[in-house]
PDB file of C-alpha atoms in Angstrom:
ATOM      1  CA  MET A 243     164.266 226.673 -88.774  1.00 48.00           C
ATOM      2  CA  SER A 244     166.489 224.673 -91.140  1.00 53.00           C
ATOM      3  CA  GLY A 245     169.360 224.902 -88.655  1.00 58.00           C
ATOM      4  CA  VAL A 246     167.182 223.503 -85.856  1.00 52.00           C
ATOM      5  CA  TYR A 247     166.008 220.744 -88.193  1.00 47.00           C
ATOM      6  CA  ARG A 248     169.575 219.814 -89.154  1.00 56.00           C
ATOM      7  CA  LYS A 249     170.569 219.744 -85.477  1.00 55.00           C
ATOM      8  CA  ALA A 250     167.644 217.459 -84.614  1.00 50.00           C
ATOM      9  CA  VAL A 251     168.463 215.109 -87.495  1.00 50.00           C
ATOM     10  CA  GLY A 252     172.124 215.089 -86.439  1.00 53.00           C
ATOM     11  CA  GLN A 253     171.189 214.168 -82.860  1.00 56.00           C
ATOM     12  CA  MET A 254     168.887 211.392 -84.078  1.00 53.00           C
ATOM     13  CA  SER A 255     171.641 210.052 -86.338  1.00 52.00           C
ATOM     14  CA  GLN A 256     174.170 210.046 -83.508  1.00 60.00           C
ATOM     15  CA  GLY A 257     171.709 208.253 -81.247  1.00 54.00           C
ATOM     16  CA  LEU A 258     171.047 205.627 -83.924  1.00 53.00           C
ATOM     17  CA  ILE A 259     174.775 205.095 -84.496  1.00 56.00           C
ATOM     18  CA  ARG A 260     175.362 204.647 -80.753  1.00 58.00           C
ATOM     19  CA  ARG A 261     172.527 202.132 -80.556  1.00 53.00           C
ATOM     20  CA  LEU A 262     173.762 200.137 -83.551  1.00 54.00           C
ATOM     21  CA  THR A 263     177.293 200.158 -82.132  1.00 57.00           C
ATOM     22  CA  VAL A 264     176.051 198.722 -78.826  1.00 57.00           C
ATOM     23  CA  LEU A 265     174.119 195.999 -80.661  1.00 55.00           C
ATOM     24  CA  SER A 266     177.130 195.171 -82.838  1.00 54.00           C
ATOM     25  CA  GLN A 267     179.508 194.957 -79.863  1.00 55.00           C
ATOM     26  CA  TYR A 268     177.078 192.707 -77.985  1.00 51.00           C
ATOM     27  CA  GLU A 269     176.678 190.361 -80.970  1.00 52.00           C
ATOM     28  CA  GLU A 270     180.467 190.143 -81.388  1.00 55.00           C
ATOM     29  CA  ALA A 271     180.874 189.300 -77.706  1.00 50.00           C
ATOM     30  CA  LEU A 272     178.310 186.500 -77.937  1.00 48.00           C
ATOM     31  CA  VAL A 273     180.253 184.874 -80.790  1.00 50.00           C
ATOM     32  CA  LYS A 274     183.206 184.392 -78.427  1.00 52.00           C
ATOM     33  CA  ILE A 275     181.219 182.954 -75.523  1.00 48.00           C
ATOM     34  CA  ASN A 276     180.838 179.338 -76.681  1.00 45.00           C
ATOM     35  CA  ALA A 277     184.555 179.099 -77.438  1.00 47.00           C
ATOM     36  CA  THR A 278     185.486 179.963 -73.845  1.00 50.00           C
ATOM     37  CA  ALA A 279     182.853 177.623 -72.349  1.00 48.00           C
ATOM     38  CA  ALA A 280     185.354 174.780 -72.855  1.00 49.00           C
ATOM     39  CA  GLU A 281     187.423 176.221 -70.007  1.00 54.00           C
ATOM     40  CA  ARG A 282     184.636 175.417 -67.575  1.00 54.00           C
ATOM     41  CA  LEU A 283     184.372 171.856 -68.899  1.00 53.00           C
ATOM     42  CA  ALA A 284     188.107 171.513 -68.296  1.00 54.00           C
ATOM     43  CA  ALA A 285     187.484 172.463 -64.677  1.00 52.00           C
ATOM     44  CA  LEU A 286     185.007 169.595 -64.392  1.00 49.00           C
ATOM     45  CA  LYS A 287     187.545 167.156 -65.782  1.00 48.00           C
ATOM     46  CA  ALA A 288     190.407 168.303 -63.538  1.00 50.00           C
ATOM     47  CA  LYS A 289     188.052 168.722 -60.535  1.00 47.00           C
ATOM     48  CA  PRO A 290     190.079 171.105 -58.360  1.00 40.00           C
ATOM     49  CA  GLN A 291     187.953 174.076 -57.316  1.00 42.00           C
ATOM     50  CA  ALA A 292     190.841 176.461 -57.972  1.00 40.00           C
ATOM     51  CA  SER A 293     190.567 175.761 -61.687  1.00 41.00           C
ATOM     52  CA  ILE A 294     187.189 177.512 -61.757  1.00 48.00           C
ATOM     53  CA  GLN A 295     188.457 181.048 -61.922  1.00 52.00           C
ATOM     54  CA  ARG A 296     185.191 182.951 -61.767  1.00 74.00           C
ATOM     55  CA  ASP A 297     181.622 182.435 -60.656  1.00 88.00           C
ATOM     56  CA  VAL A 298     178.802 184.837 -59.952  1.00 93.00           C
ATOM     57  CA  LEU A 299     179.492 184.995 -56.204  1.00 94.00           C
ATOM     58  CA  SER A 300     183.098 185.988 -56.821  1.00 93.00           C
ATOM     59  CA  ILE A 301     181.814 188.868 -58.959  1.00 94.00           C
ATOM     60  CA  CYS A 302     179.059 189.995 -56.571  1.00 95.00           C
ATOM     61  CA  ASN A 303     177.504 188.320 -53.534  1.00 94.00           C
ATOM     62  CA  ASP A 304     174.747 190.909 -53.030  1.00 97.00           C
ATOM     63  CA  PRO A 305     171.460 189.627 -54.528  1.00 97.00           C
ATOM     64  CA  PHE A 306     169.877 193.093 -54.600  1.00 97.00           C
ATOM     65  CA  THR A 307     172.733 194.487 -56.715  1.00 97.00           C
ATOM     66  CA  VAL A 308     172.555 191.554 -59.157  1.00 98.00           C
ATOM     67  CA  ALA A 309     168.769 192.008 -59.456  1.00 98.00           C
ATOM     68  CA  GLN A 310     169.351 195.686 -60.230  1.00 97.00           C
ATOM     69  CA  GLN A 311     171.881 194.852 -62.953  1.00 97.00           C
ATOM     70  CA  LEU A 312     169.506 192.280 -64.454  1.00 98.00           C
ATOM     71  CA  THR A 313     166.896 195.041 -64.561  1.00 97.00           C
ATOM     72  CA  HIS A 314     169.355 197.241 -66.466  1.00 96.00           C
ATOM     73  CA  ILE A 315     169.768 194.485 -69.073  1.00 96.00           C
ATOM     74  CA  GLU A 316     166.028 193.857 -69.325  1.00 96.00           C
ATOM     75  CA  LEU A 317     165.140 197.526 -69.819  1.00 95.00           C
ATOM     76  CA  GLU A 318     167.904 197.964 -72.394  1.00 92.00           C
ATOM     77  CA  ARG A 319     166.674 194.938 -74.361  1.00 91.00           C
ATOM     78  CA  LEU A 320     163.094 196.218 -74.161  1.00 90.00           C
ATOM     79  CA  SER A 321     164.154 199.630 -75.455  1.00 88.00           C
ATOM     80  CA  TYR A 322     165.245 198.077 -78.776  1.00 86.00           C
ATOM     81  CA  ILE A 323     161.756 196.678 -79.494  1.00 86.00           C
ATOM     82  CA  GLY A 324     159.365 198.890 -81.444  1.00 80.00           C
ATOM     83  CA  PRO A 325     155.578 198.425 -81.787  1.00 77.00           C
ATOM     84  CA  GLU A 326     155.980 197.549 -85.468  1.00 74.00           C
ATOM     85  CA  GLU A 327     157.887 194.398 -84.512  1.00 76.00           C
ATOM     86  CA  PHE A 328     154.804 192.905 -82.860  1.00 70.00           C
ATOM     87  CA  VAL A 329     152.909 193.376 -86.121  1.00 66.00           C
ATOM     88  CA  GLN A 330     155.761 192.130 -88.330  1.00 68.00           C
ATOM     89  CA  ALA A 331     156.413 189.119 -86.107  1.00 64.00           C
ATOM     90  CA  PHE A 332     152.915 187.719 -86.565  1.00 61.00           C
ATOM     91  CA  VAL A 333     152.120 188.641 -90.171  1.00 57.00           C
ATOM     92  CA  GLN A 334     152.687 185.745 -92.556  1.00 47.00           C
ATOM     93  CA  LYS A 335     153.715 186.605 -96.099  1.00 40.00           C
ATOM     94  CA  ASP A 336     151.500 183.831 -97.457  1.00 37.00           C
ATOM     95  CA  PRO A 337     148.193 183.597 -95.560  1.00 38.00           C
ATOM     96  CA  LEU A 338     147.797 179.994 -96.744  1.00 38.00           C
ATOM     97  CA  ASP A 339     151.170 178.946 -95.326  1.00 44.00           C
ATOM     98  CA  ASN A 340     150.514 177.766 -91.768  1.00 47.00           C
ATOM     99  CA  ASP A 341     153.938 176.193 -91.310  1.00 48.00           C
ATOM    100  CA  LYS A 342     155.810 179.435 -90.654  1.00 47.00           C
ATOM    101  CA  SER A 343     156.742 180.225 -87.074  1.00 49.00           C
ATOM    102  CA  CYS A 344     155.223 183.264 -85.397  1.00 48.00           C
ATOM    103  CA  PHE A 345     158.568 184.986 -86.034  1.00 46.00           C
ATOM    104  CA  SER A 346     157.920 185.070 -89.771  1.00 45.00           C
ATOM    105  CA  ASP A 347     160.469 187.733 -90.673  1.00 45.00           C
ATOM    106  CA  HIS A 348     163.768 187.113 -88.899  1.00 44.00           C
ATOM    107  CA  LYS A 349     165.299 190.490 -89.684  1.00 45.00           C
ATOM    108  CA  LYS A 350     162.253 192.608 -88.889  1.00 50.00           C
ATOM    109  CA  ALA A 351     161.547 190.791 -85.604  1.00 53.00           C
ATOM    110  CA  SER A 352     165.180 190.192 -84.617  1.00 74.00           C
ATOM    111  CA  ASN A 353     164.913 192.276 -81.442  1.00 80.00           C
ATOM    112  CA  LEU A 354     161.988 190.159 -80.266  1.00 81.00           C
ATOM    113  CA  GLU A 355     163.984 186.999 -80.880  1.00 83.00           C
ATOM    114  CA  ALA A 356     167.084 188.445 -79.217  1.00 84.00           C
ATOM    115  CA  TYR A 357     165.054 189.224 -76.117  1.00 89.00           C
ATOM    116  CA  VAL A 358     163.700 185.670 -75.936  1.00 87.00           C
ATOM    117  CA  GLU A 359     167.275 184.404 -76.387  1.00 90.00           C
ATOM    118  CA  TRP A 360     168.378 186.574 -73.443  1.00 94.00           C
ATOM    119  CA  PHE A 361     165.765 184.821 -71.273  1.00 95.00           C
ATOM    120  CA  ASN A 362     167.182 181.434 -72.320  1.00 95.00           C
ATOM    121  CA  ARG A 363     170.732 182.602 -71.659  1.00 95.00           C
ATOM    122  CA  LEU A 364     169.878 183.737 -68.132  1.00 97.00           C
ATOM    123  CA  SER A 365     168.169 180.396 -67.402  1.00 97.00           C
ATOM    124  CA  TYR A 366     171.240 178.472 -68.573  1.00 97.00           C
ATOM    125  CA  LEU A 367     173.580 180.811 -66.688  1.00 97.00           C
ATOM    126  CA  VAL A 368     171.693 180.101 -63.442  1.00 97.00           C
ATOM    127  CA  ALA A 369     171.826 176.342 -64.067  1.00 97.00           C
ATOM    128  CA  THR A 370     175.535 176.545 -64.950  1.00 95.00           C
ATOM    129  CA  GLU A 371     176.408 178.480 -61.801  1.00 96.00           C
ATOM    130  CA  ILE A 372     174.574 175.912 -59.662  1.00 96.00           C
ATOM    131  CA  CYS A 373     175.983 172.792 -61.352  1.00 94.00           C
ATOM    132  CA  MET A 374     179.557 174.076 -61.617  1.00 92.00           C
ATOM    133  CA  PRO A 375     180.811 173.934 -57.985  1.00 91.00           C
ATOM    134  CA  VAL A 376     182.305 170.636 -56.849  1.00 89.00           C
ATOM    135  CA  LYS A 377     181.274 171.009 -53.198  1.00 92.00           C
ATOM    136  CA  LYS A 378     177.669 170.501 -52.141  1.00 95.00           C
ATOM    137  CA  LYS A 379     177.838 173.360 -49.633  1.00 95.00           C
ATOM    138  CA  GLN A 380     178.875 175.805 -52.372  1.00 95.00           C
ATOM    139  CA  ARG A 381     176.137 174.602 -54.726  1.00 96.00           C
ATOM    140  CA  ALA A 382     173.560 175.150 -51.969  1.00 96.00           C
ATOM    141  CA  ARG A 383     174.950 178.632 -51.358  1.00 97.00           C
ATOM    142  CA  VAL A 384     174.566 179.483 -55.062  1.00 97.00           C
ATOM    143  CA  MET A 385     171.001 178.147 -55.055  1.00 97.00           C
ATOM    144  CA  GLU A 386     170.060 180.312 -52.072  1.00 97.00           C
ATOM    145  CA  PHE A 387     171.751 183.299 -53.687  1.00 98.00           C
ATOM    146  CA  PHE A 388     169.676 182.998 -56.868  1.00 98.00           C
ATOM    147  CA  ILE A 389     166.502 182.522 -54.817  1.00 97.00           C
ATOM    148  CA  ASP A 390     167.282 185.857 -53.144  1.00 97.00           C
ATOM    149  CA  VAL A 391     168.039 187.463 -56.530  1.00 98.00           C
ATOM    150  CA  ALA A 392     164.699 186.177 -57.855  1.00 97.00           C
ATOM    151  CA  ARG A 393     162.849 187.584 -54.852  1.00 97.00           C
ATOM    152  CA  GLU A 394     164.458 190.997 -55.379  1.00 97.00           C
ATOM    153  CA  CYS A 395     163.477 190.855 -59.066  1.00 97.00           C
ATOM    154  CA  PHE A 396     159.881 190.236 -57.994  1.00 97.00           C
ATOM    155  CA  ASN A 397     159.991 193.209 -55.613  1.00 96.00           C
ATOM    156  CA  ILE A 398     161.408 195.450 -58.362  1.00 97.00           C
ATOM    157  CA  GLY A 399     158.770 194.343 -60.878  1.00 96.00           C
ATOM    158  CA  ASN A 400     161.243 192.478 -63.078  1.00 97.00           C
ATOM    159  CA  PHE A 401     159.118 189.422 -63.849  1.00 97.00           C
ATOM    160  CA  ASN A 402     161.138 188.332 -66.886  1.00 97.00           C
ATOM    161  CA  SER A 403     164.377 187.801 -64.946  1.00 98.00           C
ATOM    162  CA  LEU A 404     162.376 186.224 -62.127  1.00 97.00           C
ATOM    163  CA  MET A 405     160.892 183.630 -64.460  1.00 97.00           C
ATOM    164  CA  ALA A 406     164.245 182.975 -66.153  1.00 97.00           C
ATOM    165  CA  ILE A 407     165.857 182.250 -62.756  1.00 98.00           C
ATOM    166  CA  ILE A 408     163.002 179.937 -61.738  1.00 97.00           C
ATOM    167  CA  SER A 409     163.269 178.151 -65.111  1.00 97.00           C
ATOM    168  CA  GLY A 410     167.012 177.673 -64.645  1.00 97.00           C
ATOM    169  CA  MET A 411     166.551 176.234 -61.155  1.00 97.00           C
ATOM    170  CA  ASN A 412     163.868 173.863 -62.439  1.00 96.00           C
ATOM    171  CA  MET A 413     166.025 172.407 -65.221  1.00 97.00           C
ATOM    172  CA  SER A 414     166.443 168.646 -64.792  1.00 96.00           C
ATOM    173  CA  PRO A 415     170.241 168.771 -64.192  1.00 96.00           C
ATOM    174  CA  VAL A 416     169.550 171.121 -61.259  1.00 97.00           C
ATOM    175  CA  SER A 417     166.348 169.607 -59.895  1.00 96.00           C
ATOM    176  CA  ARG A 418     167.975 166.150 -59.659  1.00 96.00           C
ATOM    177  CA  LEU A 419     170.587 167.458 -57.174  1.00 96.00           C
ATOM    178  CA  LYS A 420     168.563 166.189 -54.206  1.00 96.00           C
ATOM    179  CA  LYS A 421     171.426 166.200 -51.698  1.00 96.00           C
ATOM    180  CA  THR A 422     172.116 169.823 -52.538  1.00 96.00           C
ATOM    181  CA  TRP A 423     168.453 170.838 -52.352  1.00 97.00           C
ATOM    182  CA  ASN A 424     168.258 169.230 -48.907  1.00 96.00           C
ATOM    183  CA  LYS A 425     170.795 171.826 -47.733  1.00 95.00           C
ATOM    184  CA  VAL A 426     168.697 174.737 -49.055  1.00 96.00           C
ATOM    185  CA  LYS A 427     165.961 176.643 -47.231  1.00 92.00           C
ATOM    186  CA  THR A 428     163.327 176.432 -49.951  1.00 92.00           C
ATOM    187  CA  ALA A 429     160.409 178.320 -48.347  1.00 94.00           C
ATOM    188  CA  LYS A 430     161.193 181.539 -50.279  1.00 93.00           C
ATOM    189  CA  PHE A 431     161.597 179.592 -53.531  1.00 95.00           C
ATOM    190  CA  ASP A 432     158.246 177.852 -53.003  1.00 95.00           C
ATOM    191  CA  ILE A 433     156.551 181.268 -52.670  1.00 94.00           C
ATOM    192  CA  LEU A 434     158.176 182.519 -55.894  1.00 95.00           C
ATOM    193  CA  GLU A 435     157.179 179.359 -57.766  1.00 94.00           C
ATOM    194  CA  HIS A 436     153.623 179.839 -56.532  1.00 94.00           C
ATOM    195  CA  GLN A 437     153.626 183.410 -57.880  1.00 92.00           C
ATOM    196  CA  MET A 438     154.751 182.198 -61.319  1.00 93.00           C
ATOM    197  CA  ASP A 439     152.650 179.012 -61.344  1.00 93.00           C
ATOM    198  CA  PRO A 440     151.424 178.394 -64.929  1.00 93.00           C
ATOM    199  CA  SER A 441     148.126 176.863 -63.780  1.00 93.00           C
ATOM    200  CA  SER A 442     144.879 178.721 -64.516  1.00 92.00           C
ATOM    201  CA  ASN A 443     146.658 180.575 -67.331  1.00 92.00           C
ATOM    202  CA  PHE A 444     149.269 182.080 -64.987  1.00 95.00           C
ATOM    203  CA  TYR A 445     146.569 183.560 -62.751  1.00 96.00           C
ATOM    204  CA  ASN A 446     148.917 184.428 -59.862  1.00 96.00           C
ATOM    205  CA  TYR A 447     151.450 186.084 -62.149  1.00 96.00           C
ATOM    206  CA  ARG A 448     148.778 188.066 -63.982  1.00 95.00           C
ATOM    207  CA  THR A 449     147.468 189.299 -60.631  1.00 96.00           C
ATOM    208  CA  ALA A 450     150.969 190.406 -59.601  1.00 96.00           C
ATOM    209  CA  LEU A 451     151.482 192.059 -63.007  1.00 96.00           C
ATOM    210  CA  ARG A 452     148.262 194.042 -62.614  1.00 95.00           C
ATOM    211  CA  GLY A 453     149.446 195.161 -59.181  1.00 95.00           C
ATOM    212  CA  ALA A 454     152.815 196.269 -60.563  1.00 95.00           C
ATOM    213  CA  THR A 455     151.065 198.063 -63.437  1.00 94.00           C
ATOM    214  CA  GLN A 456     148.816 199.940 -61.023  1.00 94.00           C
ATOM    215  CA  ARG A 457     151.833 200.879 -58.907  1.00 94.00           C
ATOM    216  CA  SER A 458     153.554 202.163 -62.028  1.00 93.00           C
ATOM    217  CA  LEU A 459     150.615 204.401 -62.952  1.00 91.00           C
ATOM    218  CA  THR A 460     150.607 206.141 -59.565  1.00 91.00           C
ATOM    219  CA  ALA A 461     154.376 206.084 -59.008  1.00 88.00           C
ATOM    220  CA  ASN A 462     156.329 209.098 -57.804  1.00 86.00           C
ATOM    221  CA  SER A 463     159.734 207.610 -58.597  1.00 87.00           C
ATOM    222  CA  SER A 464     161.353 205.680 -61.461  1.00 85.00           C
ATOM    223  CA  ARG A 465     161.927 202.815 -59.053  1.00 89.00           C
ATOM    224  CA  GLU A 466     158.179 202.301 -58.646  1.00 93.00           C
ATOM    225  CA  LYS A 467     157.481 202.655 -62.378  1.00 94.00           C
ATOM    226  CA  ILE A 468     159.376 199.499 -63.368  1.00 96.00           C
ATOM    227  CA  VAL A 469     157.224 196.802 -64.966  1.00 96.00           C
ATOM    228  CA  ILE A 470     159.082 194.131 -66.941  1.00 96.00           C
ATOM    229  CA  PRO A 471     156.606 191.446 -68.040  1.00 95.00           C
ATOM    230  CA  PHE A 472     157.304 187.763 -68.525  1.00 95.00           C
ATOM    231  CA  PHE A 473     158.021 188.409 -72.181  1.00 92.00           C
ATOM    232  CA  SER A 474     157.376 184.989 -73.732  1.00 90.00           C
ATOM    233  CA  LEU A 475     153.901 184.978 -72.207  1.00 92.00           C
ATOM    234  CA  LEU A 476     153.244 188.516 -73.466  1.00 90.00           C
ATOM    235  CA  ILE A 477     154.221 187.430 -76.990  1.00 87.00           C
ATOM    236  CA  LYS A 478     152.018 184.347 -76.672  1.00 87.00           C
ATOM    237  CA  ASP A 479     149.045 186.456 -75.501  1.00 86.00           C
ATOM    238  CA  ILE A 480     149.384 188.883 -78.399  1.00 83.00           C
ATOM    239  CA  TYR A 481     149.906 186.069 -80.903  1.00 81.00           C
ATOM    240  CA  PHE A 482     146.806 184.147 -79.849  1.00 77.00           C
ATOM    241  CA  LEU A 483     144.740 187.312 -79.633  1.00 75.00           C
ATOM    242  CA  ASN A 484     145.771 188.077 -83.214  1.00 71.00           C
ATOM    243  CA  GLU A 485     145.302 184.525 -84.500  1.00 74.00           C
ATOM    244  CA  GLY A 486     142.302 183.514 -82.394  1.00 68.00           C
ATOM    245  CA  CYS A 487     140.069 186.497 -83.120  1.00 73.00           C
ATOM    246  CA  ALA A 488     138.778 187.356 -86.575  1.00 73.00           C
ATOM    247  CA  ASN A 489     139.534 190.776 -88.040  1.00 71.00           C
ATOM    248  CA  ARG A 490     135.894 191.064 -89.061  1.00 74.00           C
ATOM    249  CA  LEU A 491     132.680 190.025 -87.371  1.00 73.00           C
ATOM    250  CA  GLN A 492     130.109 187.772 -89.066  1.00 74.00           C
ATOM    251  CA  SER A 493     128.219 190.915 -89.982  1.00 76.00           C
ATOM    252  CA  GLY A 494     131.221 192.031 -92.012  1.00 74.00           C
ATOM    253  CA  HIS A 495     132.048 194.902 -89.667  1.00 76.00           C
ATOM    254  CA  VAL A 496     135.587 195.421 -88.383  1.00 70.00           C
ATOM    255  CA  ASN A 497     136.216 193.665 -85.058  1.00 73.00           C
ATOM    256  CA  PHE A 498     137.111 196.834 -83.170  1.00 71.00           C
ATOM    257  CA  GLU A 499     137.221 194.969 -79.849  1.00 77.00           C
ATOM    258  CA  LYS A 500     140.096 192.809 -81.089  1.00 77.00           C
ATOM    259  CA  PHE A 501     142.106 195.754 -82.376  1.00 73.00           C
ATOM    260  CA  TRP A 502     141.377 197.768 -79.236  1.00 75.00           C
ATOM    261  CA  GLU A 503     142.707 194.930 -77.061  1.00 77.00           C
ATOM    262  CA  LEU A 504     145.801 194.544 -79.274  1.00 78.00           C
ATOM    263  CA  ALA A 505     146.450 198.273 -79.130  1.00 78.00           C
ATOM    264  CA  LYS A 506     145.975 198.258 -75.357  1.00 84.00           C
ATOM    265  CA  GLN A 507     148.535 195.479 -74.807  1.00 84.00           C
ATOM    266  CA  VAL A 508     151.118 197.019 -77.137  1.00 83.00           C
ATOM    267  CA  SER A 509     150.557 200.496 -75.657  1.00 86.00           C
ATOM    268  CA  GLU A 510     151.089 199.127 -72.145  1.00 90.00           C
ATOM    269  CA  PHE A 511     154.313 197.515 -73.292  1.00 89.00           C
ATOM    270  CA  MET A 512     155.476 200.759 -74.914  1.00 89.00           C
ATOM    271  CA  ALA A 513     154.925 202.602 -71.613  1.00 90.00           C
ATOM    272  CA  TRP A 514     156.874 199.965 -69.671  1.00 92.00           C
ATOM    273  CA  LYS A 515     159.859 200.029 -72.027  1.00 91.00           C
ATOM    274  CA  LYS A 516     160.255 203.807 -71.758  1.00 91.00           C
ATOM    275  CA  VAL A 517     161.048 203.699 -68.036  1.00 92.00           C
ATOM    276  CA  GLU A 518     164.617 204.761 -67.271  1.00 91.00           C
ATOM    277  CA  CYS A 519     166.457 202.358 -65.014  1.00 94.00           C
ATOM    278  CA  PRO A 520     167.087 204.213 -61.728  1.00 94.00           C
ATOM    279  CA  PHE A 521     169.858 201.921 -60.513  1.00 96.00           C
ATOM    280  CA  GLU A 522     173.554 202.657 -60.868  1.00 95.00           C
ATOM    281  CA  LYS A 523     175.319 200.492 -63.442  1.00 95.00           C
ATOM    282  CA  ASP A 524     178.029 198.079 -62.370  1.00 95.00           C
ATOM    283  CA  ARG A 525     180.045 197.318 -65.509  1.00 94.00           C
ATOM    284  CA  LYS A 526     181.796 194.299 -64.008  1.00 95.00           C
ATOM    285  CA  ILE A 527     178.545 192.571 -63.069  1.00 96.00           C
ATOM    286  CA  LEU A 528     176.861 193.484 -66.360  1.00 95.00           C
ATOM    287  CA  GLN A 529     179.822 192.119 -68.309  1.00 93.00           C
ATOM    288  CA  TYR A 530     179.658 188.839 -66.402  1.00 94.00           C
ATOM    289  CA  LEU A 531     175.900 188.402 -66.807  1.00 95.00           C
ATOM    290  CA  LEU A 532     176.077 189.101 -70.528  1.00 93.00           C
ATOM    291  CA  THR A 533     179.232 187.222 -71.514  1.00 90.00           C
ATOM    292  CA  ALA A 534     180.089 184.516 -68.957  1.00 91.00           C
ATOM    293  CA  PRO A 535     180.235 181.127 -70.725  1.00 89.00           C
ATOM    294  CA  VAL A 536     177.263 178.862 -70.063  1.00 92.00           C
ATOM    295  CA  PHE A 537     177.003 175.092 -70.338  1.00 93.00           C
ATOM    296  CA  THR A 538     174.948 173.365 -72.994  1.00 92.00           C
ATOM    297  CA  GLU A 539     172.228 171.001 -71.794  1.00 93.00           C
ATOM    298  CA  ASP A 540     174.579 168.009 -72.173  1.00 93.00           C
ATOM    299  CA  ALA A 541     177.335 169.778 -70.255  1.00 92.00           C
ATOM    300  CA  LEU A 542     174.857 170.615 -67.485  1.00 94.00           C
ATOM    301  CA  TYR A 543     173.913 166.951 -67.171  1.00 94.00           C
ATOM    302  CA  LEU A 544     177.579 165.961 -67.048  1.00 93.00           C
ATOM    303  CA  ALA A 545     178.281 168.516 -64.327  1.00 93.00           C
ATOM    304  CA  SER A 546     175.221 167.316 -62.412  1.00 94.00           C
ATOM    305  CA  TYR A 547     176.311 163.667 -62.586  1.00 94.00           C
ATOM    306  CA  GLU A 548     179.847 164.610 -61.572  1.00 91.00           C
ATOM    307  CA  SER A 549     178.471 166.397 -58.512  1.00 92.00           C
ATOM    308  CA  GLU A 550     175.867 163.822 -57.467  1.00 93.00           C
ATOM    309  CA  GLY A 551     176.318 160.436 -59.094  1.00 92.00           C
ATOM    310  CA  PRO A 552     173.767 158.716 -61.363  1.00 91.00           C
ATOM    311  CA  GLU A 553     170.865 157.081 -59.535  1.00 90.00           C
ATOM    312  CA  ASN A 554     169.884 154.440 -62.088  1.00 90.00           C
ATOM    313  CA  ASN A 555     171.226 152.536 -65.091  1.00 92.00           C
ATOM    314  CA  MET A 556     169.828 155.021 -67.585  1.00 91.00           C
ATOM    315  CA  GLU A 557     171.647 157.897 -65.857  1.00 89.00           C
ATOM    316  CA  LYS A 558     174.833 155.809 -65.625  1.00 91.00           C
ATOM    317  CA  ASP A 559     174.764 155.110 -69.352  1.00 91.00           C
ATOM    318  CA  ARG A 560     174.185 158.752 -70.142  1.00 90.00           C
ATOM    319  CA  TRP A 561     176.965 159.809 -67.762  1.00 90.00           C
ATOM    320  CA  LYS A 562     179.466 157.488 -69.468  1.00 90.00           C
ATOM    321  CA  SER A 563     178.405 158.700 -72.897  1.00 91.00           C
ATOM    322  CA  LEU A 564     178.710 162.362 -71.921  1.00 89.00           C
ATOM    323  CA  ARG A 565     182.135 161.850 -70.355  1.00 87.00           C
ATOM    324  CA  SER A 566     183.478 160.176 -73.470  1.00 86.00           C
ATOM    325  CA  THR A 567     182.057 162.752 -75.888  1.00 82.00           C
ATOM    326  CA  LEU A 568     182.319 166.063 -74.018  1.00 76.00           C
ATOM    327  CA  LEU A 569     185.486 165.679 -71.968  1.00 67.00           C
ATOM    328  CA  SER A 570     187.407 164.223 -74.919  1.00 65.00           C
ATOM    329  CA  ARG A 571     186.968 167.569 -76.714  1.00 62.00           C
ATOM    330  CA  VAL A 572     188.605 169.585 -73.933  1.00 54.00           C
TER     331      VAL A 572
END
C-alpha cells in the first residue's frame, strides 16, 4: 500500500511541477511582450506595409482553427482556477473595510485575475490587428475575419473569447474607422452583438448559456461538452450574490438558499473547467495569440488616426500629441 501511495504522491508532484513550469514560462513571455510592441509602432511611423512582419492572417487565415486555439487557451486558463479562489477573492480580511477590491488577496486569487487579464489581452489584440494595416481593404478583411472567429466561438460554446472579440471591435479606435466599416458585411456581427447585448442583465447571453449548458449535460462528445462562460460576468454574479444576500435570515437561521445558489454556480463552473479540449493544438497559432505584441490605448488611437484622419479639432489635437509622444520613443 505504501508503494502505491508513494507512486500517487510522485505523480501528483510531477503534475504540479509541470503546471508551475507552464505558468512560469507564460509569465516570463509576457514580460517581453511590451518591449517588442515598439516594433509595431515603428511600422506605423515608416508606413510601408512590408515593415509589418507578422499579423494574425499571415499566421492563420482559417477562423475555425483560430477559434479552436482560443478555446484551448480558455480551457487551460480555467483549469488553473480552483473553487477556493472564488471564496478567497470575495472575503475581506477586515469586514469594516469596504474600500478593498473584490480581489482582496492578490496571491490567493491570482488565477482569477490572470484570466480576466487574458480577456483584456485578447480584446486589445483584436483592436491592434484591425488598426495596424495601412490599407483600408486589409483592415476590412481583418474585421471580417474576427467576425467569423467570433461566430465560431459562439458555435463552440466559447462565450469568453466571443465577448473579448466583440469588445475589441467596439473599442473607440476601431469603431471610429467608418470608411473601413463601410467595406465590411456587418450582418453577422450585428447578430453576435445582439446575442451578447448587456441589456436586461444580459438576457440573450444567459439564454444562450443555458442552451450550451443543457447541450453539455446530454453531450456524447467532448466537442459538445464545451461551455466557457463570459467570465467577468460570472465573477460579478457570484460577487453580488455573496454581497447582496445575507448569510443569515432575520430569524437568525442560516440562509441556505444563498449558499445553495453559490454552490450551484461554482459547481457548474467546476464541471465546465474539467472538459478536455478536443481540438488539435497548433503551437504556432497559440504562440502568436499569447505573445504577439499589442498596442496600448494611446497607440491604438494613433494607428486609427494614421489610417483614417481626425474628423474634428479635438481629434487633430490628440493626433498631434500622440505623434510627438509615442513616435519619438521609437
